[in-house]
XYZ file of C-alpha atoms in Angstrom:
361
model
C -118.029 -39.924 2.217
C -118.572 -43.481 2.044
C -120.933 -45.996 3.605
C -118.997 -48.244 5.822
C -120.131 -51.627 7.575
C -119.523 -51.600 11.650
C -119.543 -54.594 13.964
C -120.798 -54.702 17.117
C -120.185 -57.251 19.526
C -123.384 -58.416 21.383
C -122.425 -61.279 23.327
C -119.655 -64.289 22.108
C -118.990 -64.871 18.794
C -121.845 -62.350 17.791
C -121.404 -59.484 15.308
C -124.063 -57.294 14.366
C -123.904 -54.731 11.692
C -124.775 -51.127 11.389
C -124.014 -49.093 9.240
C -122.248 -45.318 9.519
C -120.839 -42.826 7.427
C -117.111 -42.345 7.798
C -114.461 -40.631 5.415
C -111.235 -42.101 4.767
C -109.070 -40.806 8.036
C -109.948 -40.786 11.312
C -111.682 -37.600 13.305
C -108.232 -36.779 14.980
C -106.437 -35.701 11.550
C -108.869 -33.084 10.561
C -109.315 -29.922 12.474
C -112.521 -29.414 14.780
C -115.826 -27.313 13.288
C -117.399 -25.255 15.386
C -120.889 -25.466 14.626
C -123.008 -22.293 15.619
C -124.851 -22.367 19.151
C -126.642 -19.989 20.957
C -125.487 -18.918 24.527
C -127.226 -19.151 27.711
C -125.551 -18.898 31.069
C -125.254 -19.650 34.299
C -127.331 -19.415 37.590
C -125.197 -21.190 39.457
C -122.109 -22.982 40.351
C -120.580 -25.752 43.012
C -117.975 -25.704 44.702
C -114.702 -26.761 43.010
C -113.987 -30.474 44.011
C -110.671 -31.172 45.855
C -107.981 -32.531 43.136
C -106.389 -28.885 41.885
C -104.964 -28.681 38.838
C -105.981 -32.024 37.508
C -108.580 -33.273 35.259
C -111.180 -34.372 38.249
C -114.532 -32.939 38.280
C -116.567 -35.398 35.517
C -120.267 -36.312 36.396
C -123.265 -35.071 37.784
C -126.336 -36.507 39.265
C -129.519 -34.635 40.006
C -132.047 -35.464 43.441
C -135.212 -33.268 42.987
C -136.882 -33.131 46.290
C -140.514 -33.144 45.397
C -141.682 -32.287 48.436
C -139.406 -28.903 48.646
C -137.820 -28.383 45.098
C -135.317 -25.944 46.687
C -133.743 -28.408 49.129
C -132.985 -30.474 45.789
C -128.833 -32.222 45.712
C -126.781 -32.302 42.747
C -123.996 -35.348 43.147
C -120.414 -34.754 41.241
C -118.201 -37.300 41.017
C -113.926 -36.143 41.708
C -112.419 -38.827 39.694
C -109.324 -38.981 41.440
C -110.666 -38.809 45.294
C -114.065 -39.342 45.327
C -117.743 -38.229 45.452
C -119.571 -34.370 46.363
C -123.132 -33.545 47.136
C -124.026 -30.589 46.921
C -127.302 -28.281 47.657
C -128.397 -25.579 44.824
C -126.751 -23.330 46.586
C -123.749 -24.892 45.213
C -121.754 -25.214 48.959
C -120.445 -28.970 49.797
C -123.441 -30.902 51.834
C -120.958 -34.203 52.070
C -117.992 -35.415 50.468
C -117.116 -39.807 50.305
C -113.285 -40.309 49.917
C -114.444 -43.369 47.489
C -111.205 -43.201 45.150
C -111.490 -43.169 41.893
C -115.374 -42.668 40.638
C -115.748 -41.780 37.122
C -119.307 -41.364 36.365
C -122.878 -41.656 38.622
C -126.319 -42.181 39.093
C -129.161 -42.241 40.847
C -132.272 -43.811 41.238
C -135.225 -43.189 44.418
C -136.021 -47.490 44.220
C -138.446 -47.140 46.479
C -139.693 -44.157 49.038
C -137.287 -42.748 50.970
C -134.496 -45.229 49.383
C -132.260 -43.065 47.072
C -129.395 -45.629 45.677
C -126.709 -44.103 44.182
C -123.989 -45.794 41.958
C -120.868 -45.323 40.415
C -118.418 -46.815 37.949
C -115.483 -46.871 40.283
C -111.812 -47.291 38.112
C -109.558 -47.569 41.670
C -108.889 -50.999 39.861
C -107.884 -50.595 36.057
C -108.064 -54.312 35.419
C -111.420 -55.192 37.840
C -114.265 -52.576 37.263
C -116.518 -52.251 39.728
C -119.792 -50.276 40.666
C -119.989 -48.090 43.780
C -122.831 -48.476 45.753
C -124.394 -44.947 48.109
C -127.300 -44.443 50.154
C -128.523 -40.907 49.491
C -130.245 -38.773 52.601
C -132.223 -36.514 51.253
C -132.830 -34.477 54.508
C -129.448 -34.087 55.673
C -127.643 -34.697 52.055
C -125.617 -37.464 53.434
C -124.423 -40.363 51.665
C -123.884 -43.915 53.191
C -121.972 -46.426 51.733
C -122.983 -49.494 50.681
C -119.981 -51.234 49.391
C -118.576 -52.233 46.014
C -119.055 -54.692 44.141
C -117.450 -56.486 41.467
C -119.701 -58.005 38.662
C -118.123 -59.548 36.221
C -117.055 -63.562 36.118
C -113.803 -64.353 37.426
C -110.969 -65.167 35.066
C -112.348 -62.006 32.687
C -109.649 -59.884 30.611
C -108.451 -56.925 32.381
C -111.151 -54.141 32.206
C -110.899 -50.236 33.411
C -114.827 -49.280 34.490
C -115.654 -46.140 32.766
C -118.868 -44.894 31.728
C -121.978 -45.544 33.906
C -125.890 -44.998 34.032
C -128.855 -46.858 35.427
C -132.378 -48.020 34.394
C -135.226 -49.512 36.045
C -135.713 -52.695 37.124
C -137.028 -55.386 34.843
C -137.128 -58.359 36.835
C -138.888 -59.127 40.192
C -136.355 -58.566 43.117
C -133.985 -56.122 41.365
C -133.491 -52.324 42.435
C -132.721 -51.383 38.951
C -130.267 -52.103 36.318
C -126.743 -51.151 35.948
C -124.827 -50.450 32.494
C -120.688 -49.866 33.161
C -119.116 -48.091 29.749
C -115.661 -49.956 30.059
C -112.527 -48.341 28.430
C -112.493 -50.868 25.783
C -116.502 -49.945 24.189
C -117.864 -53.053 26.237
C -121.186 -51.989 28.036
C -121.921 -54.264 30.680
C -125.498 -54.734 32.102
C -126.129 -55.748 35.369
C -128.895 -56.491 38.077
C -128.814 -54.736 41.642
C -131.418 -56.686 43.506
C -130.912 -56.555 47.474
C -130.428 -60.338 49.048
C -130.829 -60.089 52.893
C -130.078 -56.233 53.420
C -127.532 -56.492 50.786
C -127.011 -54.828 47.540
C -125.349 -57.018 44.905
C -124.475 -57.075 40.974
C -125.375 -59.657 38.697
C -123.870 -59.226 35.262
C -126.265 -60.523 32.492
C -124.898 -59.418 29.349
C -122.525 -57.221 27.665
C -122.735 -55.042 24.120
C -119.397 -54.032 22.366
C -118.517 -50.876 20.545
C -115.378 -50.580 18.385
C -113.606 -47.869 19.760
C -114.104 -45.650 23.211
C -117.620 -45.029 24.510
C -118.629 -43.433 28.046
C -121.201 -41.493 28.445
C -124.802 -43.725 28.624
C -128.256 -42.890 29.737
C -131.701 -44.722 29.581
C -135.144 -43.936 28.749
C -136.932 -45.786 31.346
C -140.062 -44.787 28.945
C -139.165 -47.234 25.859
C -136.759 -49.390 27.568
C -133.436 -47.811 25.074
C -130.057 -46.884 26.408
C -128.242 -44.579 24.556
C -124.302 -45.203 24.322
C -121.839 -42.164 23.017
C -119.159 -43.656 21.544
C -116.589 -40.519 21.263
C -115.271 -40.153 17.746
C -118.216 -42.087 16.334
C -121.410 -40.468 17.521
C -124.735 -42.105 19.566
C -125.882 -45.267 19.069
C -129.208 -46.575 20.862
C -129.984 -50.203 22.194
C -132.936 -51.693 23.442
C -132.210 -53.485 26.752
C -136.080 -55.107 26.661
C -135.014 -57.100 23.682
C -133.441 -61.063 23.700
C -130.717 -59.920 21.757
C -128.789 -56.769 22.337
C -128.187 -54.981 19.087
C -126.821 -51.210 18.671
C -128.064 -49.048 16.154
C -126.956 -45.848 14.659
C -129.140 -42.982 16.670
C -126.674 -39.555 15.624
C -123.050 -39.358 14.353
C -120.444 -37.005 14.406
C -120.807 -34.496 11.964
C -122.285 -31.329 10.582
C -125.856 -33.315 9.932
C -126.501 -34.446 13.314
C -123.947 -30.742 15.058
C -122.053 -33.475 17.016
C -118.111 -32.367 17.425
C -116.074 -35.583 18.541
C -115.711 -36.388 21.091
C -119.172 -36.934 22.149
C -119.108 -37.091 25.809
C -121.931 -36.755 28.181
C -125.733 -38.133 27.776
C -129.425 -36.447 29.319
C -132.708 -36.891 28.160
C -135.926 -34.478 28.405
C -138.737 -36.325 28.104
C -141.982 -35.023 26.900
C -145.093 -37.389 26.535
C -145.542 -40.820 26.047
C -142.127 -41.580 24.235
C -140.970 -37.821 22.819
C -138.451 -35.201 23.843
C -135.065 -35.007 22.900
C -131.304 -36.082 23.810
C -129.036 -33.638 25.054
C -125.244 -34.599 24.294
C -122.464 -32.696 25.334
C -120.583 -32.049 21.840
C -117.040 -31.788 23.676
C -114.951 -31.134 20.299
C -116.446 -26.982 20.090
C -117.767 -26.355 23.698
C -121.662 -26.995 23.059
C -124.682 -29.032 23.787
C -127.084 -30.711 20.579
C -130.283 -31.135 21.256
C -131.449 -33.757 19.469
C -135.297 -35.028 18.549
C -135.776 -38.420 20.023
C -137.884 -39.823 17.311
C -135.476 -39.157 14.423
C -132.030 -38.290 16.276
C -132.079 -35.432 14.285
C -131.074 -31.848 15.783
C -133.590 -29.255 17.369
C -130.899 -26.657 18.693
C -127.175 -26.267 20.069
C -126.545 -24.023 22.892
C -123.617 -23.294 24.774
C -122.940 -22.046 28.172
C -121.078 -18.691 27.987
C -118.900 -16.320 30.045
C -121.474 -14.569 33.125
C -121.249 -14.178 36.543
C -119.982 -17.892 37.048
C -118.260 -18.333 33.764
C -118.351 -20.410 31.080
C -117.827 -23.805 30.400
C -115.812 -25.556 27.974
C -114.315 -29.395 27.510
C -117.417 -30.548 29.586
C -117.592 -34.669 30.484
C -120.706 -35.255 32.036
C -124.125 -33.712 31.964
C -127.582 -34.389 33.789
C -131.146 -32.701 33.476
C -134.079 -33.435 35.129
C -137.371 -31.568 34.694
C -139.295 -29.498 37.552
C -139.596 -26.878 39.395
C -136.149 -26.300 41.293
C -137.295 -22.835 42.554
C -137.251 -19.376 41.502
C -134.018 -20.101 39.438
C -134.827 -23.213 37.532
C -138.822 -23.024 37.269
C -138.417 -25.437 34.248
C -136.083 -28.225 35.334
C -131.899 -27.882 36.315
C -129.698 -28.607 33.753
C -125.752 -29.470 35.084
C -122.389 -29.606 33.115
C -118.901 -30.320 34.168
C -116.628 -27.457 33.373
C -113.469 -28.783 32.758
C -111.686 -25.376 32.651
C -112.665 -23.680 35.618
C -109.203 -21.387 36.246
C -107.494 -20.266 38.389
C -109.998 -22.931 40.805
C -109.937 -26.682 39.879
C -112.922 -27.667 38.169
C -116.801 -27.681 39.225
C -119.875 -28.131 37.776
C -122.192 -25.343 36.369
C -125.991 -25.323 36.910
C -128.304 -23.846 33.791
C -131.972 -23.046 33.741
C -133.649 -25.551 31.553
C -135.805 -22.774 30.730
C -133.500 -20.696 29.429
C -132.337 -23.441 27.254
C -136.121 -23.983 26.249
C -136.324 -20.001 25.305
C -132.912 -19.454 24.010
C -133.219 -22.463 21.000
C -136.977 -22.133 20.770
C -137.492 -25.863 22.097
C -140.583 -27.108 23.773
C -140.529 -27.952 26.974
Protein backbone atom coordinates (compact mmCIF):
# COMPACT_ATOMS: atom_id res chain seq x y z
CA UNK A 1 0.00 0.00 0.00
CA UNK A 2 1.17 3.28 -0.93
CA UNK A 3 0.27 6.87 -0.13
CA UNK A 4 -1.06 8.48 -3.19
CA UNK A 5 -1.81 12.32 -3.88
CA UNK A 6 -5.67 12.99 -5.17
CA UNK A 7 -7.00 16.13 -6.80
CA UNK A 8 -10.05 17.53 -6.31
CA UNK A 9 -11.56 20.03 -8.34
CA UNK A 10 -13.20 22.89 -6.30
CA UNK A 11 -14.15 25.40 -8.68
CA UNK A 12 -11.93 26.49 -12.16
CA UNK A 13 -8.55 25.92 -12.38
CA UNK A 14 -8.52 24.77 -8.61
CA UNK A 15 -6.96 21.50 -7.38
CA UNK A 16 -6.88 20.57 -3.93
CA UNK A 17 -5.07 17.65 -2.53
CA UNK A 18 -5.90 14.84 -0.23
CA UNK A 19 -4.39 12.24 0.32
CA UNK A 20 -5.65 8.26 0.22
CA UNK A 21 -4.30 4.98 0.36
CA UNK A 22 -4.55 3.01 -2.84
CA UNK A 23 -2.61 -0.21 -4.07
CA UNK A 24 -1.36 -0.52 -7.44
CA UNK A 25 -4.71 -1.83 -9.45
CA UNK A 26 -7.90 -0.68 -9.27
CA UNK A 27 -10.85 -2.20 -6.79
CA UNK A 28 -12.47 -4.04 -9.85
CA UNK A 29 -9.39 -6.58 -10.38
CA UNK A 30 -9.38 -8.00 -6.96
CA UNK A 31 -12.16 -10.09 -5.63
CA UNK A 32 -14.71 -8.56 -2.98
CA UNK A 33 -14.12 -9.27 1.11
CA UNK A 34 -16.83 -9.86 2.96
CA UNK A 35 -16.26 -8.31 6.14
CA UNK A 36 -18.28 -9.88 9.14
CA UNK A 37 -21.74 -8.16 10.10
CA UNK A 38 -24.28 -9.00 12.34
CA UNK A 39 -27.92 -9.60 11.08
CA UNK A 40 -31.01 -7.87 11.95
CA UNK A 41 -34.17 -8.04 9.93
CA UNK A 42 -37.02 -6.76 8.76
CA UNK A 43 -40.36 -5.26 10.10
CA UNK A 44 -41.48 -4.23 7.12
CA UNK A 45 -41.61 -3.84 3.46
CA UNK A 46 -43.23 -1.49 0.48
CA UNK A 47 -44.69 -2.29 -2.15
CA UNK A 48 -42.56 -3.22 -5.19
CA UNK A 49 -42.38 -0.09 -7.53
CA UNK A 50 -43.72 -0.52 -11.12
CA UNK A 51 -40.55 -1.18 -13.57
CA UNK A 52 -40.32 -5.33 -13.28
CA UNK A 53 -37.39 -6.86 -13.91
CA UNK A 54 -35.20 -3.83 -14.11
CA UNK A 55 -32.86 -2.13 -11.88
CA UNK A 56 -35.56 0.68 -10.56
CA UNK A 57 -36.22 0.93 -6.98
CA UNK A 58 -33.00 3.30 -5.65
CA UNK A 59 -33.80 5.94 -2.87
CA UNK A 60 -35.69 6.52 0.05
CA UNK A 61 -36.87 9.47 1.94
CA UNK A 62 -38.34 9.44 5.41
CA UNK A 63 -41.53 12.09 6.70
CA UNK A 64 -41.95 11.48 10.51
CA UNK A 65 -45.25 12.88 11.44
CA UNK A 66 -44.62 14.29 14.85
CA UNK A 67 -47.85 14.79 15.68
CA UNK A 68 -48.90 10.90 14.98
CA UNK A 69 -45.56 8.91 14.43
CA UNK A 70 -47.63 6.07 12.89
CA UNK A 71 -49.14 8.08 10.03
CA UNK A 72 -45.30 8.74 9.13
CA UNK A 73 -44.44 8.40 4.72
CA UNK A 74 -41.46 6.86 3.40
CA UNK A 75 -40.77 8.35 -0.40
CA UNK A 76 -38.89 5.80 -3.01
CA UNK A 77 -37.79 6.97 -5.98
CA UNK A 78 -38.51 4.24 -9.46
CA UNK A 79 -35.71 5.42 -11.53
CA UNK A 80 -37.13 4.60 -14.68
CA UNK A 81 -40.94 5.95 -14.13
CA UNK A 82 -41.03 7.92 -11.31
CA UNK A 83 -41.72 8.62 -7.59
CA UNK A 84 -43.84 6.31 -4.56
CA UNK A 85 -45.04 7.35 -1.18
CA UNK A 86 -45.76 5.14 0.86
CA UNK A 87 -47.36 4.77 4.59
CA UNK A 88 -45.52 2.25 7.20
CA UNK A 89 -47.75 -0.01 6.32
CA UNK A 90 -45.79 -0.31 3.25
CA UNK A 91 -49.14 -0.03 0.64
CA UNK A 92 -48.75 2.83 -2.22
CA UNK A 93 -50.32 6.31 -0.70
CA UNK A 94 -49.42 8.13 -4.31
CA UNK A 95 -47.34 7.48 -7.16
CA UNK A 96 -45.84 10.85 -9.70
CA UNK A 97 -45.08 9.50 -13.26
CA UNK A 98 -41.94 12.09 -13.02
CA UNK A 99 -39.55 9.95 -15.41
CA UNK A 100 -36.47 9.28 -14.54
CA UNK A 101 -35.67 10.27 -10.63
CA UNK A 102 -32.60 8.84 -9.28
CA UNK A 103 -32.23 9.88 -5.78
CA UNK A 104 -34.53 12.25 -3.13
CA UNK A 105 -35.04 14.33 -0.35
CA UNK A 106 -36.88 16.06 1.84
CA UNK A 107 -36.99 18.89 3.91
CA UNK A 108 -40.40 20.41 6.21
CA UNK A 109 -39.00 24.43 5.21
CA UNK A 110 -41.41 25.74 7.10
CA UNK A 111 -44.81 24.31 8.96
CA UNK A 112 -46.91 22.49 7.02
CA UNK A 113 -44.49 23.02 3.81
CA UNK A 114 -42.78 19.61 3.12
CA UNK A 115 -40.51 20.23 -0.23
CA UNK A 116 -39.36 17.37 -1.73
CA UNK A 117 -36.57 17.10 -4.44
CA UNK A 118 -35.03 14.95 -6.75
CA UNK A 119 -32.08 14.57 -9.09
CA UNK A 120 -34.10 13.87 -12.17
CA UNK A 121 -31.67 12.10 -15.22
CA UNK A 122 -34.84 12.18 -18.01
CA UNK A 123 -32.06 14.42 -19.67
CA UNK A 124 -28.49 12.73 -19.70
CA UNK A 125 -26.80 15.88 -20.93
CA UNK A 126 -29.07 18.69 -18.74
CA UNK A 127 -29.47 17.56 -15.02
CA UNK A 128 -32.06 18.85 -13.34
CA UNK A 129 -33.75 18.82 -9.78
CA UNK A 130 -37.37 17.75 -9.29
CA UNK A 131 -39.32 19.81 -7.27
CA UNK A 132 -42.71 18.00 -4.87
CA UNK A 133 -44.99 19.34 -2.45
CA UNK A 134 -45.48 16.66 0.21
CA UNK A 135 -49.18 16.32 2.04
CA UNK A 136 -48.69 14.92 4.98
CA UNK A 137 -52.43 14.19 5.74
CA UNK A 138 -53.43 12.64 2.66
CA UNK A 139 -49.69 11.51 1.47
CA UNK A 140 -50.06 13.33 -1.72
CA UNK A 141 -47.45 14.89 -3.64
CA UNK A 142 -47.82 18.09 -5.85
CA UNK A 143 -45.57 19.07 -8.32
CA UNK A 144 -43.73 21.92 -8.46
CA UNK A 145 -41.80 21.79 -11.62
CA UNK A 146 -38.20 21.23 -12.65
CA UNK A 147 -35.72 23.13 -12.88
CA UNK A 148 -32.54 23.34 -14.55
CA UNK A 149 -29.56 24.99 -12.63
CA UNK A 150 -26.68 25.05 -14.22
CA UNK A 151 -25.33 28.02 -16.79
CA UNK A 152 -26.14 27.58 -20.26
CA UNK A 153 -23.47 26.47 -22.69
CA UNK A 154 -22.21 23.78 -19.73
CA UNK A 155 -20.68 20.26 -20.89
CA UNK A 156 -23.16 17.59 -21.09
CA UNK A 157 -23.99 16.34 -17.51
CA UNK A 158 -26.27 13.13 -16.37
CA UNK A 159 -27.83 14.30 -12.67
CA UNK A 160 -27.16 11.54 -10.33
CA UNK A 161 -26.74 11.64 -6.75
CA UNK A 162 -28.83 14.10 -4.64
CA UNK A 163 -29.36 15.39 -0.94
CA UNK A 164 -30.34 18.64 0.69
CA UNK A 165 -29.24 20.96 3.56
CA UNK A 166 -30.56 23.90 5.19
CA UNK A 167 -30.69 27.12 4.13
CA UNK A 168 -27.80 29.49 4.64
CA UNK A 169 -28.84 32.58 3.15
CA UNK A 170 -31.93 34.82 3.79
CA UNK A 171 -34.72 33.90 1.21
CA UNK A 172 -33.61 30.32 0.41
CA UNK A 173 -35.72 27.07 1.31
CA UNK A 174 -32.62 25.09 1.65
CA UNK A 175 -29.74 24.01 -0.35
CA UNK A 176 -29.44 21.54 -3.04
CA UNK A 177 -26.23 19.27 -3.83
CA UNK A 178 -26.77 17.09 -7.42
CA UNK A 179 -23.93 14.05 -7.47
CA UNK A 180 -23.46 14.21 -11.37
CA UNK A 181 -22.18 11.04 -13.21
CA UNK A 182 -18.91 12.58 -13.78
CA UNK A 183 -17.92 13.18 -9.52
CA UNK A 184 -19.05 16.96 -9.95
CA UNK A 185 -21.29 17.93 -6.88
CA UNK A 186 -23.19 20.85 -7.64
CA UNK A 187 -24.64 23.18 -4.90
CA UNK A 188 -27.50 25.10 -5.35
CA UNK A 189 -30.04 27.61 -3.69
CA UNK A 190 -33.95 26.90 -3.71
CA UNK A 191 -35.32 30.18 -2.52
CA UNK A 192 -39.12 30.78 -3.65
CA UNK A 193 -39.47 34.21 -5.92
CA UNK A 194 -43.24 35.08 -6.17
CA UNK A 195 -44.83 31.54 -5.37
CA UNK A 196 -42.07 30.01 -7.26
CA UNK A 197 -39.43 27.57 -6.45
CA UNK A 198 -36.17 28.11 -8.34
CA UNK A 199 -32.35 26.84 -8.41
CA UNK A 200 -29.48 28.94 -8.24
CA UNK A 201 -26.23 27.09 -8.77
CA UNK A 202 -23.36 28.62 -6.64
CA UNK A 203 -20.60 26.31 -6.83
CA UNK A 204 -19.49 22.96 -7.75
CA UNK A 205 -16.76 20.33 -6.01
CA UNK A 206 -15.17 17.57 -8.26
CA UNK A 207 -14.30 14.02 -7.43
CA UNK A 208 -12.12 11.86 -9.71
CA UNK A 209 -14.12 9.06 -10.45
CA UNK A 210 -18.09 8.17 -9.74
CA UNK A 211 -19.74 9.50 -6.58
CA UNK A 212 -23.64 9.40 -5.69
CA UNK A 213 -24.76 8.96 -2.67
CA UNK A 214 -24.51 12.52 -0.39
CA UNK A 215 -26.04 13.59 2.83
CA UNK A 216 -25.57 16.67 5.19
CA UNK A 217 -25.23 17.32 8.75
CA UNK A 218 -27.28 20.32 9.11
CA UNK A 219 -25.49 20.28 12.76
CA UNK A 220 -21.77 21.27 11.54
CA UNK A 221 -22.61 22.47 8.19
CA UNK A 222 -20.48 19.04 6.32
CA UNK A 223 -21.81 17.06 3.43
CA UNK A 224 -20.60 13.83 3.09
CA UNK A 225 -19.94 12.57 -0.64
CA UNK A 226 -19.43 8.54 -1.37
CA UNK A 227 -17.41 8.29 -4.10
CA UNK A 228 -17.90 4.38 -5.07
CA UNK A 229 -14.57 2.64 -5.44
CA UNK A 230 -12.84 5.29 -3.34
CA UNK A 231 -14.66 5.58 -0.04
CA UNK A 232 -16.34 8.95 1.89
CA UNK A 233 -15.01 12.08 1.72
CA UNK A 234 -16.55 15.11 3.83
CA UNK A 235 -16.81 18.90 2.80
CA UNK A 236 -17.75 21.79 4.60
CA UNK A 237 -20.33 23.80 2.61
CA UNK A 238 -20.02 26.90 5.42
CA UNK A 239 -16.53 27.45 4.21
CA UNK A 240 -15.28 30.18 1.19
CA UNK A 241 -13.59 27.53 -0.42
CA UNK A 242 -14.94 24.09 -0.97
CA UNK A 243 -12.33 21.51 -0.18
CA UNK A 244 -12.95 17.54 0.21
CA UNK A 245 -11.26 15.63 2.67
CA UNK A 246 -10.70 12.02 3.26
CA UNK A 247 -13.60 10.98 6.01
CA UNK A 248 -13.45 6.68 5.39
CA UNK A 249 -12.07 4.60 2.47
CA UNK A 250 -12.64 1.42 1.08
CA UNK A 251 -11.07 -1.16 2.88
CA UNK A 252 -10.78 -3.57 5.75
CA UNK A 253 -9.80 -0.43 8.26
CA UNK A 254 -12.74 1.63 7.75
CA UNK A 255 -15.32 -2.29 6.65
CA UNK A 256 -16.27 -0.30 3.48
CA UNK A 257 -16.73 -2.91 0.33
CA UNK A 258 -16.72 -0.77 -3.01
CA UNK A 259 -18.89 0.37 -4.14
CA UNK A 260 -19.96 2.63 -1.46
CA UNK A 261 -23.40 3.60 -2.26
CA UNK A 262 -25.95 5.12 -0.04
CA UNK A 263 -25.40 7.90 2.87
CA UNK A 264 -27.60 8.44 6.57
CA UNK A 265 -26.58 10.00 9.54
CA UNK A 266 -27.73 9.40 13.36
CA UNK A 267 -27.08 12.17 15.18
CA UNK A 268 -26.52 12.20 18.83
CA UNK A 269 -25.68 15.54 20.72
CA UNK A 270 -24.24 18.59 19.82
CA UNK A 271 -22.07 17.30 16.79
CA UNK A 272 -21.75 13.21 17.55
CA UNK A 273 -23.33 10.07 16.17
CA UNK A 274 -22.27 8.18 13.40
CA UNK A 275 -22.58 7.66 9.43
CA UNK A 276 -24.34 4.83 8.16
CA UNK A 277 -23.08 3.80 4.52
CA UNK A 278 -24.46 1.17 2.62
CA UNK A 279 -21.19 -1.05 1.85
CA UNK A 280 -22.79 -2.41 -1.56
CA UNK A 281 -19.63 -4.70 -2.53
CA UNK A 282 -20.74 -7.67 0.53
CA UNK A 283 -24.45 -6.78 1.30
CA UNK A 284 -23.91 -4.65 4.64
CA UNK A 285 -24.20 -1.38 6.38
CA UNK A 286 -20.80 0.38 8.44
CA UNK A 287 -21.53 2.32 11.00
CA UNK A 288 -19.13 4.68 11.31
CA UNK A 289 -18.13 7.27 14.40
CA UNK A 290 -18.57 10.76 13.18
CA UNK A 291 -15.71 12.27 14.99
CA UNK A 292 -12.99 9.94 13.65
CA UNK A 293 -14.79 8.11 10.58
CA UNK A 294 -13.73 5.19 12.15
CA UNK A 295 -16.15 1.99 12.43
CA UNK A 296 -18.59 1.24 15.45
CA UNK A 297 -20.44 -1.89 13.85
CA UNK A 298 -21.62 -3.55 10.42
CA UNK A 299 -24.94 -5.10 10.25
CA UNK A 300 -26.76 -6.58 7.58
CA UNK A 301 -30.32 -7.16 6.85
CA UNK A 302 -31.01 -10.93 6.59
CA UNK A 303 -33.53 -13.46 5.22
CA UNK A 304 -37.14 -13.10 7.66
CA UNK A 305 -40.50 -12.73 6.99
CA UNK A 306 -39.81 -9.96 4.25
CA UNK A 307 -36.44 -11.12 3.14
CA UNK A 308 -33.28 -9.92 2.87
CA UNK A 309 -31.60 -7.37 1.15
CA UNK A 310 -28.64 -7.33 -0.92
CA UNK A 311 -26.97 -4.78 -3.73
CA UNK A 312 -28.82 -1.92 -1.81
CA UNK A 313 -28.48 1.94 -3.50
CA UNK A 314 -29.98 4.19 -1.24
CA UNK A 315 -30.59 4.35 2.46
CA UNK A 316 -32.35 6.90 4.93
CA UNK A 317 -32.78 6.94 8.87
CA UNK A 318 -34.33 9.27 10.88
CA UNK A 319 -34.68 9.01 14.67
CA UNK A 320 -38.13 8.75 16.70
CA UNK A 321 -40.68 7.05 17.69
CA UNK A 322 -42.44 5.47 14.50
CA UNK A 323 -44.73 3.28 16.70
CA UNK A 324 -44.74 0.02 18.26
CA UNK A 325 -42.35 -1.27 15.46
CA UNK A 326 -39.67 1.33 15.27
CA UNK A 327 -39.73 2.87 18.97
CA UNK A 328 -36.12 4.06 18.18
CA UNK A 329 -36.18 5.70 14.76
CA UNK A 330 -36.95 3.78 10.97
CA UNK A 331 -34.15 2.83 9.19
CA UNK A 332 -34.91 2.14 5.06
CA UNK A 333 -32.78 0.31 2.36
CA UNK A 334 -33.35 -0.37 -1.24
CA UNK A 335 -33.29 -4.04 -1.96
CA UNK A 336 -32.11 -4.44 -5.21
CA UNK A 337 -32.89 -8.20 -5.40
CA UNK A 338 -36.28 -8.53 -4.39
CA UNK A 339 -37.33 -11.90 -6.67
CA UNK A 340 -39.59 -13.12 -8.14
CA UNK A 341 -41.27 -9.14 -7.43
CA UNK A 342 -39.29 -6.14 -8.84
CA UNK A 343 -37.56 -4.37 -6.25
CA UNK A 344 -38.81 -2.39 -2.99
CA UNK A 345 -37.50 -0.98 -0.15
CA UNK A 346 -37.12 -2.70 3.32
CA UNK A 347 -37.89 -0.91 6.62
CA UNK A 348 -35.50 -1.90 9.87
CA UNK A 349 -35.92 -0.98 13.49
CA UNK A 350 -33.21 1.41 14.37
CA UNK A 351 -33.37 -0.23 17.58
CA UNK A 352 -32.60 -3.35 16.61
CA UNK A 353 -29.64 -2.01 14.86
CA UNK A 354 -28.77 -0.10 18.21
CA UNK A 355 -29.05 -3.68 20.18
CA UNK A 356 -27.75 -5.97 17.60
CA UNK A 357 -24.02 -3.94 17.20
CA UNK A 358 -24.14 -2.62 20.74
CA UNK A 359 -24.34 1.15 19.44
CA UNK A 360 -25.78 3.99 21.38
CA UNK A 361 -28.58 5.46 20.40
Amino acid sequence: MVALTRFVTAGPGALLPALFLSGCASVAEYPRPFYPAVDVVATGETTPVGSGNADAADDPAIWRNAADPAASLILGTDKKAGLYVYGLDGKVRDFVAAGALNNVDLREVRPGFVLVAASDRSDVAEPKIALFRLDGATGKLTSLGVRSFLAAGHAPAEAYGFCMGKAQAPGELARAYVVLKDGTVAESALEEDDGAITARHLRSIRFATQSEGCVVDDRTGLLYVAEEDVGIWWVDVRAAVLRAEPFAMVGKEAGLVADVEGLAIAPQGKDGGVLVASSQGDNAYVLLHLATGMPSGRFRISAGRFGATSDTDGIELVLGDFGANWPGGLFVAQDGDNAPQAQNFKLVSWQAVVDAVGEKP
